[in-house]
Structures are given as structure tokens and as C-alpha cells.
mmCIF file of C-alpha atoms in Angstrom:
data_model
loop_
_atom_site.group_PDB
_atom_site.id
_atom_site.type_symbol
_atom_site.label_atom_id
_atom_site.label_comp_id
_atom_site.label_asym_id
_atom_site.label_seq_id
_atom_site.Cartn_x
_atom_site.Cartn_y
_atom_site.Cartn_z
ATOM 1 C CA MET A 207 28.404 3.916 -4.036
ATOM 2 C CA LYS A 208 28.618 1.669 -7.069
ATOM 3 C CA PHE A 209 25.769 0.958 -9.382
ATOM 4 C CA GLY A 210 25.864 -1.422 -12.338
ATOM 5 C CA ARG A 211 25.860 -5.098 -13.119
ATOM 6 C CA TRP A 212 28.744 -7.443 -12.405
ATOM 7 C CA GLN A 213 28.350 -11.121 -13.228
ATOM 8 C CA GLY A 214 31.240 -12.545 -11.207
ATOM 9 C CA GLY A 215 34.820 -13.547 -11.995
ATOM 10 C CA PRO A 216 37.836 -11.287 -11.875
ATOM 11 C CA PRO A 217 37.318 -7.621 -12.689
ATOM 12 C CA PRO A 218 38.133 -6.680 -16.290
ATOM 13 C CA LYS A 219 41.627 -5.407 -16.928
ATOM 14 C CA LYS A 220 42.251 -1.730 -17.396
ATOM 15 C CA SER A 221 45.133 -0.258 -19.314
ATOM 16 C CA GLY A 222 47.706 1.762 -17.508
ATOM 17 C CA GLY A 223 48.021 -0.136 -14.215
ATOM 18 C CA PRO A 224 47.083 1.004 -10.682
ATOM 19 C CA ALA A 225 46.897 4.611 -9.579
ATOM 20 C CA ARG A 226 49.947 6.077 -7.896
ATOM 21 C CA GLY A 227 50.327 8.924 -5.471
ATOM 22 C CA ASP A 228 47.408 11.355 -5.579
ATOM 23 C CA ARG A 229 46.075 10.096 -8.904
ATOM 24 C CA LEU A 230 42.562 8.770 -8.251
ATOM 25 C CA PRO A 231 41.043 5.994 -10.357
ATOM 26 C CA ALA A 232 38.280 7.426 -12.522
ATOM 27 C CA PRO A 233 34.722 6.070 -12.282
ATOM 28 C CA ARG A 234 34.487 3.020 -14.512
ATOM 29 C CA LYS A 235 31.401 2.661 -16.683
ATOM 30 C CA ARG A 236 31.688 -1.116 -16.775
ATOM 31 C CA PHE A 237 31.153 -1.141 -12.992
ATOM 32 C CA GLY A 238 28.703 1.799 -13.058
ATOM 33 C CA GLN A 239 30.652 3.476 -10.268
ATOM 34 C CA HIS A 240 29.319 6.548 -8.416
ATOM 35 C CA PHE A 241 31.620 7.782 -5.646
ATOM 36 C CA LEU A 242 30.107 9.264 -2.502
ATOM 37 C CA LYS A 243 31.527 12.743 -1.862
ATOM 38 C CA ASP A 244 29.193 14.498 0.624
ATOM 39 C CA SER A 245 31.011 14.840 3.959
ATOM 40 C CA ARG A 246 27.748 15.133 5.881
ATOM 41 C CA VAL A 247 26.561 11.776 4.532
ATOM 42 C CA LEU A 248 29.922 10.195 5.204
ATOM 43 C CA ASP A 249 29.813 11.404 8.811
ATOM 44 C CA SER A 250 26.218 10.215 9.222
ATOM 45 C CA ILE A 251 27.203 6.688 8.164
ATOM 46 C CA ALA A 252 30.057 6.586 10.635
ATOM 47 C CA ASP A 253 27.917 8.175 13.389
ATOM 48 C CA ALA A 254 25.246 5.499 12.857
ATOM 49 C CA LEU A 255 27.814 2.785 13.641
ATOM 50 C CA GLY A 256 28.313 4.181 17.156
ATOM 51 C CA ASP A 257 31.526 4.619 19.124
ATOM 52 C CA LEU A 258 34.270 2.955 17.073
ATOM 53 C CA ARG A 259 37.298 3.563 19.241
ATOM 54 C CA GLU A 260 37.463 -0.069 20.369
ATOM 55 C CA ARG A 261 35.693 -1.624 17.369
ATOM 56 C CA THR A 262 36.652 -3.479 14.194
ATOM 57 C CA VAL A 263 34.847 -2.121 11.140
ATOM 58 C CA VAL A 264 34.410 -4.129 7.974
ATOM 59 C CA GLU A 265 33.679 -1.854 5.001
ATOM 60 C CA ILE A 266 32.095 -3.099 1.784
ATOM 61 C CA GLY A 267 33.084 -1.324 -1.427
ATOM 62 C CA PRO A 268 35.368 1.437 -0.178
ATOM 63 C CA GLY A 269 35.898 2.848 -3.688
ATOM 64 C CA ARG A 270 38.286 5.782 -3.546
ATOM 65 C CA GLY A 271 38.326 5.726 0.273
ATOM 66 C CA ALA A 272 36.101 8.675 1.209
ATOM 67 C CA LEU A 273 34.214 6.742 3.884
ATOM 68 C CA THR A 274 37.327 4.732 4.721
ATOM 69 C CA ASP A 275 39.108 7.959 5.688
ATOM 70 C CA VAL A 276 36.351 8.725 8.210
ATOM 71 C CA LEU A 277 36.399 5.192 9.609
ATOM 72 C CA VAL A 278 40.195 5.050 9.823
ATOM 73 C CA ALA A 279 40.162 8.216 11.939
ATOM 74 C CA ARG A 280 37.615 6.751 14.358
ATOM 75 C CA ALA A 281 38.041 2.985 14.554
ATOM 76 C CA LYS A 282 40.497 0.654 16.271
ATOM 77 C CA ARG A 283 40.711 -1.424 13.101
ATOM 78 C CA VAL A 284 39.317 -1.165 9.536
ATOM 79 C CA ILE A 285 39.044 -3.985 7.004
ATOM 80 C CA ALA A 286 37.952 -2.760 3.578
ATOM 81 C CA ILE A 287 36.760 -5.235 0.907
ATOM 82 C CA GLU A 288 37.138 -3.970 -2.681
ATOM 83 C CA ILE A 289 36.590 -6.041 -5.818
ATOM 84 C CA ASP A 290 38.069 -3.479 -8.272
ATOM 85 C CA ARG A 291 41.787 -4.268 -8.565
ATOM 86 C CA ASP A 292 42.807 -0.694 -9.419
ATOM 87 C CA LEU A 293 40.871 0.741 -6.498
ATOM 88 C CA ALA A 294 42.297 -1.923 -4.200
ATOM 89 C CA ALA A 295 45.832 -1.012 -5.310
ATOM 90 C CA HIS A 296 45.090 2.666 -4.754
ATOM 91 C CA LEU A 297 43.785 1.973 -1.258
ATOM 92 C CA ARG A 298 46.751 -0.208 -0.318
ATOM 93 C CA ALA A 299 49.071 2.648 -1.274
ATOM 94 C CA ARG A 300 46.898 5.211 0.445
ATOM 95 C CA TYR A 301 46.896 3.396 3.790
ATOM 96 C CA ALA A 302 50.352 1.794 3.632
ATOM 97 C CA ASP A 303 51.419 3.673 6.749
ATOM 98 C CA LYS A 304 48.286 2.712 8.710
ATOM 99 C CA PRO A 305 48.870 -0.644 10.446
ATOM 100 C CA HIS A 306 45.272 -0.811 11.647
ATOM 101 C CA VAL A 307 43.938 -0.780 8.064
ATOM 102 C CA GLN A 308 43.638 -3.903 5.926
ATOM 103 C CA ILE A 309 42.625 -3.816 2.249
ATOM 104 C CA VAL A 310 41.162 -7.045 0.932
ATOM 105 C CA GLU A 311 40.736 -7.486 -2.824
ATOM 106 C CA ALA A 312 37.755 -9.848 -3.011
ATOM 107 C CA ASP A 313 34.132 -10.406 -3.865
ATOM 108 C CA VAL A 314 32.177 -9.712 -0.659
ATOM 109 C CA LEU A 315 29.620 -12.418 -1.520
ATOM 110 C CA HIS A 316 32.415 -14.996 -1.442
ATOM 111 C CA THR A 317 33.935 -13.662 1.791
ATOM 112 C CA ASN A 318 33.164 -14.919 5.283
ATOM 113 C CA LEU A 319 32.808 -11.567 7.041
ATOM 114 C CA ALA A 320 32.952 -12.833 10.597
ATOM 115 C CA GLU A 321 35.974 -14.996 9.852
ATOM 116 C CA LEU A 322 37.728 -12.057 8.168
ATOM 117 C CA ALA A 323 37.066 -9.805 11.162
ATOM 118 C CA GLY A 324 38.163 -12.497 13.637
ATOM 119 C CA GLU A 325 36.216 -10.821 16.437
ATOM 120 C CA PRO A 326 32.906 -8.981 17.005
ATOM 121 C CA TYR A 327 32.585 -6.305 14.313
ATOM 122 C CA VAL A 328 30.382 -3.660 12.769
ATOM 123 C CA LEU A 329 29.698 -3.376 9.052
ATOM 124 C CA ALA A 330 29.408 -0.404 6.704
ATOM 125 C CA GLY A 331 28.792 -0.409 2.997
ATOM 126 C CA ASN A 332 28.076 1.734 -0.033
ATOM 127 C CA VAL A 333 26.227 -1.159 -1.571
ATOM 128 C CA PRO A 334 25.994 -1.715 -5.354
ATOM 129 C CA TYR A 335 22.278 -1.620 -6.103
ATOM 130 C CA TYR A 336 22.198 -4.751 -8.256
ATOM 131 C CA ILE A 337 23.462 -6.937 -5.406
ATOM 132 C CA THR A 338 21.968 -5.024 -2.442
ATOM 133 C CA THR A 339 19.711 -7.829 -1.247
ATOM 134 C CA PRO A 340 22.329 -10.590 -1.654
ATOM 135 C CA ILE A 341 24.828 -8.523 0.365
ATOM 136 C CA ILE A 342 22.338 -7.776 3.140
ATOM 137 C CA PHE A 343 21.337 -11.453 3.446
ATOM 138 C CA HIS A 344 25.004 -12.516 3.255
ATOM 139 C CA ALA A 345 25.657 -10.301 6.264
ATOM 140 C CA LEU A 346 22.827 -12.029 8.167
ATOM 141 C CA ALA A 347 24.911 -15.217 8.411
ATOM 142 C CA GLN A 348 25.798 -16.067 12.000
ATOM 143 C CA PRO A 349 27.625 -14.574 13.782
ATOM 144 C CA ARG A 350 26.086 -11.297 12.590
ATOM 145 C CA PRO A 351 27.699 -7.861 12.810
ATOM 146 C CA ASP A 352 26.724 -5.971 15.933
ATOM 147 C CA VAL A 353 25.572 -3.091 13.716
ATOM 148 C CA ALA A 354 25.377 -2.748 9.940
ATOM 149 C CA VAL A 355 24.909 0.557 8.129
ATOM 150 C CA TYR A 356 24.195 0.503 4.426
ATOM 151 C CA LEU A 357 23.879 3.160 1.726
ATOM 152 C CA VAL A 358 21.296 1.750 -0.689
ATOM 153 C CA GLN A 359 18.655 2.856 -3.149
ATOM 154 C CA LYS A 360 15.883 4.674 -1.257
ATOM 155 C CA GLU A 361 13.330 2.269 -2.739
ATOM 156 C CA VAL A 362 15.157 -0.650 -1.117
ATOM 157 C CA ALA A 363 15.510 1.193 2.206
ATOM 158 C CA ASP A 364 11.761 1.832 2.181
ATOM 159 C CA ARG A 365 11.042 -1.852 1.604
ATOM 160 C CA MET A 366 13.480 -2.925 4.342
ATOM 161 C CA ALA A 367 11.741 -0.775 6.976
ATOM 162 C CA ALA A 368 8.126 -0.980 5.737
ATOM 163 C CA PRO A 369 5.443 -1.895 8.312
ATOM 164 C CA PRO A 370 2.694 -4.490 7.719
ATOM 165 C CA GLY A 371 0.012 -3.202 5.381
ATOM 166 C CA ASP A 372 2.316 -0.695 3.714
ATOM 167 C CA LYS A 373 2.388 -0.871 -0.108
ATOM 168 C CA THR A 374 6.144 -1.611 -0.010
ATOM 169 C CA TYR A 375 5.843 -4.289 2.703
ATOM 170 C CA GLY A 376 6.899 -7.668 1.360
ATOM 171 C CA ALA A 377 9.132 -10.724 1.687
ATOM 172 C CA LEU A 378 12.252 -8.566 2.145
ATOM 173 C CA SER A 379 10.596 -6.586 4.982
ATOM 174 C CA VAL A 380 9.411 -9.691 6.818
ATOM 175 C CA ASN A 381 12.597 -11.706 6.484
ATOM 176 C CA LEU A 382 14.734 -8.842 7.756
ATOM 177 C CA GLN A 383 12.452 -7.617 10.506
ATOM 178 C CA ALA A 384 12.085 -11.126 11.907
ATOM 179 C CA VAL A 385 15.739 -11.111 12.992
ATOM 180 C CA VAL A 386 16.933 -7.485 12.946
ATOM 181 C CA HIS A 387 15.741 -3.978 13.698
ATOM 182 C CA VAL A 388 15.766 -1.742 10.603
ATOM 183 C CA GLU A 389 15.991 2.031 10.862
ATOM 184 C CA SER A 390 16.121 4.599 8.057
ATOM 185 C CA ILE A 391 18.701 7.238 8.980
ATOM 186 C CA ARG A 392 18.571 9.764 6.137
ATOM 187 C CA LYS A 393 17.791 10.314 2.492
ATOM 188 C CA VAL A 394 20.733 10.920 0.151
ATOM 189 C CA PRO A 395 20.244 12.878 -3.086
ATOM 190 C CA PRO A 396 22.040 12.115 -6.370
ATOM 191 C CA SER A 397 24.123 15.262 -5.905
ATOM 192 C CA ALA A 398 26.013 13.544 -3.055
ATOM 193 C CA PHE A 399 27.806 11.381 -5.626
ATOM 194 C CA ASN A 400 30.287 11.898 -8.413
ATOM 195 C CA PRO A 401 28.962 11.293 -11.002
ATOM 196 C CA PRO A 402 25.357 11.556 -9.720
ATOM 197 C CA PRO A 403 23.176 8.427 -10.159
ATOM 198 C CA ALA A 404 19.649 8.583 -11.526
ATOM 199 C CA VAL A 405 18.012 7.520 -8.244
ATOM 200 C CA ASP A 406 17.705 8.731 -4.682
ATOM 201 C CA SER A 407 19.554 6.768 -2.035
ATOM 202 C CA ALA A 408 19.245 6.331 1.732
ATOM 203 C CA VAL A 409 21.321 5.391 4.769
ATOM 204 C CA VAL A 410 19.779 2.533 6.725
ATOM 205 C CA ARG A 411 20.911 0.925 9.999
ATOM 206 C CA VAL A 412 20.400 -2.790 10.786
ATOM 207 C CA VAL A 413 20.838 -4.171 14.316
ATOM 208 C CA PRO A 414 20.317 -7.834 15.312
ATOM 209 C CA ARG A 415 17.231 -8.427 17.482
ATOM 210 C CA ALA A 416 17.855 -9.952 20.886
ATOM 211 C CA ASP A 417 14.239 -11.117 20.632
ATOM 212 C CA ALA A 418 14.305 -12.557 17.085
ATOM 213 C CA VAL A 419 10.873 -13.975 16.294
ATOM 214 C CA VAL A 420 12.248 -17.026 14.490
ATOM 215 C CA GLU A 421 14.801 -19.491 15.820
ATOM 216 C CA PRO A 422 18.029 -19.972 13.802
ATOM 217 C CA GLU A 423 17.098 -23.570 12.943
ATOM 218 C CA LEU A 424 13.783 -22.379 11.439
ATOM 219 C CA GLU A 425 15.140 -19.485 9.364
ATOM 220 C CA LYS A 426 15.377 -21.459 6.103
ATOM 221 C CA ARG A 427 11.821 -22.760 6.400
ATOM 222 C CA PHE A 428 10.638 -19.311 7.477
ATOM 223 C CA ARG A 429 12.174 -17.556 4.453
ATOM 224 C CA SER A 430 10.824 -20.186 2.097
ATOM 225 C CA PHE A 431 7.280 -19.890 3.504
ATOM 226 C CA VAL A 432 7.320 -16.086 3.541
ATOM 227 C CA LEU A 433 8.479 -15.949 -0.077
ATOM 228 C CA ALA A 434 5.783 -18.405 -1.166
ATOM 229 C CA ALA A 435 3.132 -16.494 0.805
ATOM 230 C CA PHE A 436 3.980 -13.172 -0.835
ATOM 231 C CA GLY A 437 3.735 -14.894 -4.206
ATOM 232 C CA LEU A 438 0.042 -15.121 -3.232
ATOM 233 C CA ARG A 439 -0.128 -11.813 -1.402
ATOM 234 C CA ARG A 440 -3.644 -10.961 -2.643
ATOM 235 C CA LYS A 441 -5.106 -14.313 -1.579
ATOM 236 C CA GLN A 442 -6.785 -14.993 1.766
ATOM 237 C CA LEU A 443 -4.618 -16.683 4.364
ATOM 238 C CA ILE A 444 -6.432 -20.001 4.324
ATOM 239 C CA ARG A 445 -5.875 -20.272 0.563
ATOM 240 C CA VAL A 446 -2.229 -19.377 1.044
ATOM 241 C CA VAL A 447 -1.700 -22.068 3.674
ATOM 242 C CA ARG A 448 -3.562 -24.652 1.589
ATOM 243 C CA THR A 449 -1.486 -23.875 -1.484
ATOM 244 C CA VAL A 450 1.939 -23.454 0.113
ATOM 245 C CA ALA A 451 1.705 -26.387 2.523
ATOM 246 C CA SER A 452 -0.393 -28.710 0.288
ATOM 247 C CA LEU A 453 -3.130 -29.070 2.901
ATOM 248 C CA ASP A 454 -6.843 -29.625 2.543
ATOM 249 C CA ALA A 455 -9.271 -26.918 3.718
ATOM 250 C CA GLU A 456 -9.905 -28.505 7.116
ATOM 251 C CA ARG A 457 -6.263 -28.900 8.089
ATOM 252 C CA ALA A 458 -5.341 -25.480 6.722
ATOM 253 C CA GLY A 459 -8.183 -23.928 8.746
ATOM 254 C CA ALA A 460 -6.927 -25.683 11.879
ATOM 255 C CA VAL A 461 -3.396 -24.315 11.359
ATOM 256 C CA VAL A 462 -4.660 -20.781 10.901
ATOM 257 C CA ALA A 463 -6.991 -21.026 13.913
ATOM 258 C CA SER A 464 -4.200 -22.400 16.133
ATOM 259 C CA CYS A 465 -2.267 -19.164 15.451
ATOM 260 C CA GLY A 466 -5.199 -16.958 16.427
ATOM 261 C CA LEU A 467 -5.458 -15.556 12.904
ATOM 262 C CA SER A 468 -8.449 -14.903 10.684
ATOM 263 C CA PRO A 469 -8.633 -17.150 7.617
ATOM 264 C CA GLU A 470 -9.576 -14.077 5.560
ATOM 265 C CA VAL A 471 -6.496 -11.894 6.203
ATOM 266 C CA ARG A 472 -3.866 -11.500 3.496
ATOM 267 C CA PRO A 473 -0.089 -12.041 3.791
ATOM 268 C CA GLU A 474 0.684 -8.351 3.301
ATOM 269 C CA THR A 475 -1.007 -7.577 6.655
ATOM 270 C CA LEU A 476 0.776 -10.203 8.786
ATOM 271 C CA THR A 477 3.604 -9.260 11.140
ATOM 272 C CA PRO A 478 6.868 -11.208 11.237
ATOM 273 C CA THR A 479 5.717 -12.698 14.563
ATOM 274 C CA GLU A 480 2.505 -13.988 12.975
ATOM 275 C CA PHE A 481 4.451 -15.507 10.094
ATOM 276 C CA ALA A 482 6.680 -17.247 12.646
ATOM 277 C CA LYS A 483 3.593 -18.678 14.406
ATOM 278 C CA LEU A 484 2.380 -20.108 11.119
ATOM 279 C CA VAL A 485 5.726 -21.717 10.356
ATOM 280 C CA ARG A 486 5.852 -23.358 13.805
ATOM 281 C CA ALA A 487 2.254 -24.587 13.429
ATOM 282 C CA LEU A 488 3.033 -26.050 10.026
ATOM 283 C CA ARG A 489 6.134 -27.777 11.399
ATOM 284 C CA ALA A 490 3.880 -29.431 13.978
ATOM 285 C CA THR A 491 1.427 -30.563 11.274
ATOM 286 C CA PRO A 492 2.597 -33.925 9.827
ATOM 287 C CA GLU A 493 0.621 -33.503 6.600
ATOM 288 C CA ALA A 494 2.129 -30.089 5.830
ATOM 289 C CA VAL A 495 4.731 -29.865 3.117
ATOM 290 C CA VAL A 496 6.909 -26.726 3.394
ATOM 291 C CA SER A 497 10.217 -26.415 1.611
ATOM 292 C CA GLU A 498 13.364 -26.593 3.719
ATOM 293 C CA THR A 499 15.394 -25.061 0.897
ATOM 294 C CA GLU A 500 16.332 -21.481 1.677
ATOM 295 C CA PRO A 501 15.468 -19.139 -1.218
ATOM 296 C CA SER A 502 18.198 -16.983 -2.620
ATOM 297 C CA ALA A 503 18.278 -13.290 -1.709
ATOM 298 C CA ASP A 504 17.384 -12.440 -5.316
ATOM 299 C CA GLU A 505 14.308 -14.669 -5.075
ATOM 300 C CA VAL A 506 13.255 -12.920 -1.846
ATOM 301 C CA SER A 507 13.658 -9.514 -3.467
ATOM 302 C CA GLU A 508 11.916 -10.509 -6.694
ATOM 303 C CA GLY A 509 9.131 -12.194 -4.738
ATOM 304 C CA ASP A 510 7.992 -8.773 -3.519
ATOM 305 C CA GLN A 511 7.015 -7.955 -7.097
ATOM 306 C CA THR A 512 4.787 -11.032 -7.507
ATOM 307 C CA GLU A 513 1.074 -10.442 -7.435
#
């Protein structure tokens, strides 16, 4: 797993060239790299993907290849996306004799995952914490992976799976749970990494919902409304609807009533289904003004911190 901050562009150059043979690239401080080493955690990530014998696996951030080794032994095909040029070179040499393994040196956020896979696929990733939410939302683009298993900060995993009313329930929870099932698999301590990070991590599984509560054509409006609503998470629902949709009290009350909701409830108690009802009701209200611009994943994540 890699922690740190990368601002885009090609990775910085490193003296000495790519690793050869059994020489492993050292963790690089400029990328804040922490390599997963615990075999039990590696197996649990692969196990959570299901039977891989006839599947294509796309792996995000393979690093030195510890998880890749497990996937290569189980899957029909493995495509590993690595942004670090030295690690990518190491992996190409490591799997040169494995025709079912493809190493792609690229920024995952600028990579069309479904196009790269070329067929239905599953996704695994030791996700850098500073771009966790952007990566997760990037992987929600249609067509979605059949299963995605991420290793993320435990705090993020808790927010992803939080139920309505929980103190960690927010815009990230709603926007994910509206279209996917989220399941926490296991906690991962710092000792599972070399070098150990300063935070606990967790393995989380994401599976697309066959009964998604929001239609694809409404997802942008849905995400925008949910983000705006959690910016007013302590306000009563009628005030939220009035503010977000620029409605007067009478029209806002009618929208809330049409959804069978109390005007006094707060956004942090609403389910994804109830948010979807509100978005549809607002779409049917000519006077309502709701942004059609999809917020960025960073905005969704940061919106959870707004009071």
C-alpha cells in the first residue's frame, strides 16, 4: 500500500535505473510507499475477489508484486497498473515469462479500466490514501468491475460502509451505497506493511447493486444533491431542500411530503433510497434548481467534514 501525496505528471527520476534480478526497489519517501507483506492479508484480498480461474483481474498499485504473485497464481489474466517507473520495470522483468500478466505503467485515474480489461473484470488495489476516494469513484464508471476489493485506511472503510445515523455516515457512504454493496472484510494493522504506516487499514469489498436506487442518468444530479445536503447535515430536511433547490417553504414542504418524509429529519438519517426519492421529486418540480454538474470525488469526501 502506498501513502503520500502525488500531484500528477511523470514520476520523479531516480538514480541508478530499474531494479534487476532479485534486487527489489526500496520504498521511496517521495511516494510515501508502504509495501504490504502479510501473507494472510494478501490471501484475504484474493479470496474476497472470488474464484479467479476464468477471470481477468485488474490490480491498482502492485508495488513490488506481493499481491500480484497471489493473483497470478489464481487468475486467468492479470493486468497490473503501476505509476512508479522503477517498480513497473521490476514487475515487467519479474513476470516476463508469464504471458497472462500485463504490466501497465500509467496513472490509474487517467486509465479507462474497462477498456484496458477488454472484458468483464474484477478489481483489486492497495490504494494510496490521498487518492482513495478518486480511485473508488473512478472505478464506478460504467461498465463497473464485477467485484472490487480495496485496501484502504480503516477510517475510509468505516465511512464507506457506515449505516444511516452513524457518526461516520456521510456523502461518501450515500453515494457508494446507492449503487454498490459495501462490505468490510478485515482490519489490517500497521505491522502488515514494510515500513509500517501510522494508521490502521482495512480490506473492503465493493459489489455493484443489481437494484441500484438511482438510475444511471440521475447519478450526477444525485451526487450533487447529496453533497449539498451533507453540507447542511445538521439542518432540518425542509431547510435543506429550500436551500439546495432554491424553493420557497411551500414548494419545499410539498417535495418532502411527496417522498413520505418528515420535514424535521436531518440528512444524516436518510437512507440512499430516500435521497433518491428526493432527487426524483425535485426533478419533477419545475421551480427546483439542482446542479447537474457532478462533484469531484475529493469534494464528496471533503463534504463529509462539513458541518
